[in-house]
Tab-separated table of C-alpha atoms in Angstrom:
chain	number	residue	atom	x	y	z
A	17	MET	CA	21.508	-18.765	34.935
A	18	LEU	CA	22.221	-20.101	31.278
A	19	ARG	CA	22.112	-23.472	32.211
A	20	GLY	CA	18.802	-22.801	33.803
A	21	LEU	CA	17.415	-21.987	30.309
A	22	GLY	CA	17.942	-25.682	29.124
A	23	ASP	CA	16.365	-27.234	32.322
A	24	GLY	CA	13.700	-29.793	32.034
A	25	SER	CA	10.988	-27.864	33.828
A	26	SER	CA	9.634	-24.760	31.995
A	27	SER	CA	9.019	-22.560	35.465
A	28	VAL	CA	12.798	-23.178	35.673
A	29	ARG	CA	13.445	-21.897	32.427
A	30	LEU	CA	11.221	-19.204	32.901
A	31	ARG	CA	12.726	-17.974	35.978
A	32	ALA	CA	16.179	-18.313	34.517
A	33	ALA	CA	15.288	-16.291	31.519
A	34	LEU	CA	13.853	-13.498	33.969
A	35	ALA	CA	16.892	-13.484	35.945
A	36	VAL	CA	19.092	-13.098	32.602
A	37	GLY	CA	17.187	-10.144	31.793
A	38	SER	CA	17.057	-8.889	35.286
A	39	ALA	CA	20.934	-8.772	35.326
A	40	PRO	CA	22.119	-7.956	31.904
A	41	ASP	CA	25.485	-9.210	30.583
A	42	PRO	CA	27.223	-9.226	27.265
A	43	GLY	CA	28.129	-12.987	27.664
A	44	PHE	CA	24.263	-13.757	27.878
A	45	VAL	CA	23.193	-12.500	24.267
A	46	ALA	CA	24.503	-16.049	22.679
A	47	GLY	CA	23.107	-18.251	24.919
A	48	LEU	CA	19.528	-16.409	24.922
A	49	VAL	CA	19.449	-16.363	20.867
A	50	GLU	CA	20.234	-19.882	20.994
A	51	ARG	CA	17.812	-20.885	23.524
A	52	SER	CA	15.013	-19.208	21.683
A	53	ALA	CA	15.755	-21.122	18.760
A	54	VAL	CA	14.913	-24.491	20.420
A	55	GLU	CA	12.644	-23.352	23.426
A	56	PRO	CA	9.251	-25.212	23.253
A	57	GLU	CA	7.186	-23.217	25.409
A	58	PHE	CA	5.461	-20.084	24.261
A	59	PHE	CA	5.769	-17.967	27.381
A	60	VAL	CA	9.153	-19.099	28.079
A	61	ARG	CA	10.189	-17.888	24.579
A	62	ASP	CA	8.101	-14.397	25.201
A	63	MET	CA	10.752	-14.129	28.264
A	64	LEU	CA	13.641	-14.795	26.170
A	65	THR	CA	12.586	-11.874	24.057
A	66	TRP	CA	11.944	-9.692	27.002
A	67	ALA	CA	15.553	-10.395	28.271
A	68	LEU	CA	17.334	-9.942	24.766
A	69	THR	CA	15.428	-6.336	24.517
A	70	ARG	CA	17.466	-5.743	28.113
A	71	HIS	CA	20.812	-5.946	26.564
A	72	PRO	CA	22.646	-3.561	24.204
A	73	VAL	CA	21.002	-3.260	20.683
A	74	SER	CA	24.780	-3.045	19.489
A	75	LEU	CA	25.049	-7.162	20.699
A	76	THR	CA	21.809	-8.316	20.041
A	77	LEU	CA	20.956	-6.904	16.805
A	78	PRO	CA	23.908	-8.738	14.691
A	79	ALA	CA	23.102	-11.837	16.600
A	80	LEU	CA	19.309	-11.851	15.740
A	81	LEU	CA	20.287	-11.057	12.018
A	82	ALA	CA	22.388	-13.955	11.685
A	83	GLU	CA	19.348	-15.899	12.766
A	84	VAL	CA	17.014	-14.710	10.485
A	85	ARG	CA	19.183	-16.874	8.184
A	86	ALA	CA	19.024	-19.860	10.079
A	87	ASP	CA	17.742	-23.205	8.748
A	88	ARG	CA	15.113	-23.835	11.714
A	89	ALA	CA	11.940	-22.346	11.026
A	90	GLN	CA	11.863	-21.350	14.942
A	91	ALA	CA	14.937	-19.570	14.766
A	92	ARG	CA	14.027	-17.481	12.013
A	93	SER	CA	10.615	-16.757	13.697
A	94	GLN	CA	11.840	-15.673	17.052
A	95	ALA	CA	14.613	-13.361	15.723
A	96	LEU	CA	11.908	-11.673	13.597
A	97	HIS	CA	9.546	-11.663	17.019
A	98	THR	CA	12.647	-10.071	18.940
A	99	LEU	CA	13.621	-7.696	16.372
A	100	SER	CA	10.049	-6.335	16.105
A	101	LYS	CA	10.241	-5.743	19.501
A	102	ILE	CA	13.597	-4.037	19.757
A	103	GLY	CA	12.518	-2.012	16.939
A	104	ASP	CA	15.598	-0.737	15.364
A	105	ARG	CA	15.234	0.158	11.519
A	106	ARG	CA	18.751	-0.759	10.654
A	107	ALA	CA	17.190	-4.243	10.914
A	108	TRP	CA	14.869	-3.187	7.772
A	109	PRO	CA	17.194	-4.678	4.892
A	110	ALA	CA	17.135	-8.432	6.477
A	111	ILE	CA	13.150	-8.207	6.005
A	112	THR	CA	13.726	-9.999	2.636
A	113	PRO	CA	10.771	-10.927	0.299
A	114	ALA	CA	11.594	-14.362	1.144
A	115	LEU	CA	11.076	-14.025	4.634
A	116	LEU	CA	7.644	-12.222	3.938
A	117	SER	CA	6.649	-15.179	1.708
A	118	ASP	CA	8.352	-17.879	3.980
A	119	ALA	CA	6.721	-21.396	3.473
A	120	ASP	CA	6.430	-21.750	7.089
A	121	ASP	CA	3.165	-19.674	8.512
A	122	GLU	CA	4.522	-18.812	11.817
A	123	VAL	CA	7.986	-17.357	9.928
A	124	ALA	CA	5.807	-15.294	7.871
A	125	ARG	CA	3.543	-14.009	10.058
A	126	SER	CA	6.429	-12.646	12.320
A	127	ALA	CA	8.261	-11.175	9.277
A	128	TRP	CA	4.876	-9.532	8.283
A	129	ARG	CA	4.546	-7.961	12.210
A	130	ALA	CA	8.413	-6.878	11.840
A	131	ALA	CA	7.839	-5.386	8.736
A	132	VAL	CA	5.518	-3.082	9.420
A	133	VAL	CA	7.338	-1.904	12.396
A	134	LEU	CA	10.732	-1.392	10.773
A	135	VAL	CA	9.766	-0.012	7.418
A	136	PRO	CA	11.333	3.303	6.981
A	137	ALA	CA	9.022	6.166	6.105
A	138	GLY	CA	8.079	6.408	2.163
A	139	GLU	CA	8.584	2.977	1.845
A	140	GLU	CA	5.022	1.794	2.971
A	141	ALA	CA	3.687	1.398	-0.301
A	142	GLY	CA	6.292	-0.709	-1.260
A	143	LEU	CA	5.720	-3.069	1.489
A	144	ALA	CA	2.111	-3.386	1.314
A	145	ALA	CA	2.840	-4.826	-2.283
A	146	GLU	CA	5.108	-7.260	-1.135
A	147	LEU	CA	2.391	-8.060	1.649
A	148	ALA	CA	-0.754	-8.350	-0.817
A	149	THR	CA	1.173	-11.292	-2.568
A	150	GLN	CA	0.162	-13.129	0.661
A	151	LEU	CA	-3.368	-12.620	0.252
A	152	GLY	CA	-5.640	-15.738	0.578
A	153	ARG	CA	-2.769	-17.805	2.340
A	154	GLY	CA	-3.532	-19.855	5.049
A	155	GLY	CA	-6.238	-20.651	7.531
A	156	ARG	CA	-7.862	-17.938	9.698
A	157	GLU	CA	-5.214	-17.166	12.053
A	158	THR	CA	-2.544	-16.549	9.326
A	159	GLN	CA	-5.079	-14.170	7.342
A	160	LEU	CA	-5.963	-12.009	10.345
A	161	SER	CA	-2.127	-11.787	11.052
A	162	LEU	CA	-1.453	-10.263	7.228
A	163	SER	CA	-4.924	-8.430	7.276
A	164	GLN	CA	-3.663	-6.595	10.722
A	165	ALA	CA	-0.253	-6.135	9.222
A	166	LEU	CA	-1.567	-4.379	5.998
A	167	VAL	CA	-4.039	-1.969	8.055
A	168	ALA	CA	-1.170	-0.967	10.277
A	169	LEU	CA	0.422	0.609	6.911
A	170	GLY	CA	-2.486	2.653	6.683
A	171	ASP	CA	-3.699	4.365	3.186
A	172	ALA	CA	-0.555	2.922	1.774
A	173	ILE	CA	-2.588	-0.593	0.974
A	174	GLU	CA	-5.417	1.027	-0.835
A	175	PRO	CA	-3.853	0.505	-4.300
A	176	VAL	CA	-3.113	-3.170	-3.642
A	177	LEU	CA	-6.797	-3.855	-1.839
A	178	LEU	CA	-8.332	-2.119	-5.325
A	179	ALA	CA	-6.542	-4.758	-7.499
A	180	ALA	CA	-6.731	-7.787	-5.046
A	181	GLU	CA	-10.785	-7.200	-4.959
A	182	THR	CA	-10.911	-8.262	-8.877
A	183	ALA	CA	-8.359	-10.929	-8.534
A	184	PRO	CA	-9.691	-14.131	-10.145
A	185	ASP	CA	-9.094	-16.208	-7.209
A	186	GLN	CA	-11.525	-16.030	-4.764
A	187	GLY	CA	-9.863	-16.676	-1.655
A	188	VAL	CA	-7.342	-13.489	-2.818
A	189	ARG	CA	-10.832	-11.335	-3.252
A	190	THR	CA	-12.392	-12.714	0.294
A	191	HIS	CA	-9.024	-11.966	1.934
A	192	ALA	CA	-8.662	-8.285	0.399
A	193	LEU	CA	-12.407	-7.556	0.791
A	194	ALA	CA	-12.117	-8.554	4.918
A	195	THR	CA	-9.000	-6.397	5.111
A	196	ARG	CA	-11.046	-3.517	4.042
A	197	ARG	CA	-13.506	-3.837	6.551
A	198	LEU	CA	-10.936	-3.648	9.277
A	199	LEU	CA	-9.300	-0.819	7.541
A	200	SER	CA	-12.613	0.782	7.721
A	201	ASP	CA	-13.823	-0.372	11.059
A	202	PRO	CA	-10.869	-1.403	13.184
A	203	ASP	CA	-13.217	-2.883	15.884
A	204	ALA	CA	-15.142	-5.228	13.400
A	205	GLY	CA	-14.452	-8.687	14.410
A	206	PHE	CA	-12.395	-10.554	11.573
A	207	ALA	CA	-14.706	-13.694	11.584
A	208	TRP	CA	-17.580	-11.331	10.898
A	209	ALA	CA	-15.588	-9.562	8.074
A	210	ILE	CA	-14.425	-12.853	6.652
A	211	GLU	CA	-17.880	-14.104	6.216
A	212	GLU	CA	-19.396	-10.798	4.794
A	213	ALA	CA	-16.290	-10.780	2.579
A	214	LYS	CA	-17.110	-14.199	1.449
A	215	ARG	CA	-20.581	-13.175	0.465
A	216	VAL	CA	-19.624	-10.461	-1.727
A	217	ALA	CA	-16.897	-12.046	-3.357
A	218	VAL	CA	-19.170	-14.798	-4.357
A	219	LEU	CA	-22.407	-12.917	-5.416
A	220	ASP	CA	-20.319	-10.004	-7.330
A	221	GLY	CA	-17.486	-12.571	-8.701
A	222	PRO	CA	-14.166	-10.768	-10.333
A	223	GLY	CA	-14.489	-7.403	-11.316
A	224	GLN	CA	-17.797	-6.585	-9.995
A	225	GLU	CA	-16.884	-5.499	-6.314
A	226	GLY	CA	-17.211	-1.957	-7.220
A	227	ARG	CA	-20.509	-2.067	-8.678
């Protein structure tokens, strides 16, 4: 089964990952983690994550915590994604500011999603402040991921949004305003929220949004 994870056919790799997850064995964990770092197909990576969640946390957690410090961006991203699916809060200390601001967008997005799942009760405000340093970053998909992570923290994001809505940088103001719209209306489309936020940010300028 482990040999199948490295097969040239993605369908074979998918079946191998399914088989490994269906018959968990401690000897599979290292191979699953290793393959997650290099697997090119999203749907196979997702099956690898599922297979890892089928194994004891006592085995998967140490391996995944080591991976979030790996040099390869995909290794970090996939380890963070899998940690978010496992949901064991003992992984929280591994969600460092360096990961939340990782230069690779996929790693950062995975870190944001993992962080809102793993954050201990009472530490939401600190996480919100850390996430807010990334407002205005990247393209539409990256910005949506950050907004969704912030919205998941609920009222804890209010102070950081208020501060960001008066930031000198128009991109930061726009992203903060769009996030507020999603917070007040989760069903609003992000594209619409961004366009409306751009209009407000341009017309009002920094320091004027509360008029």
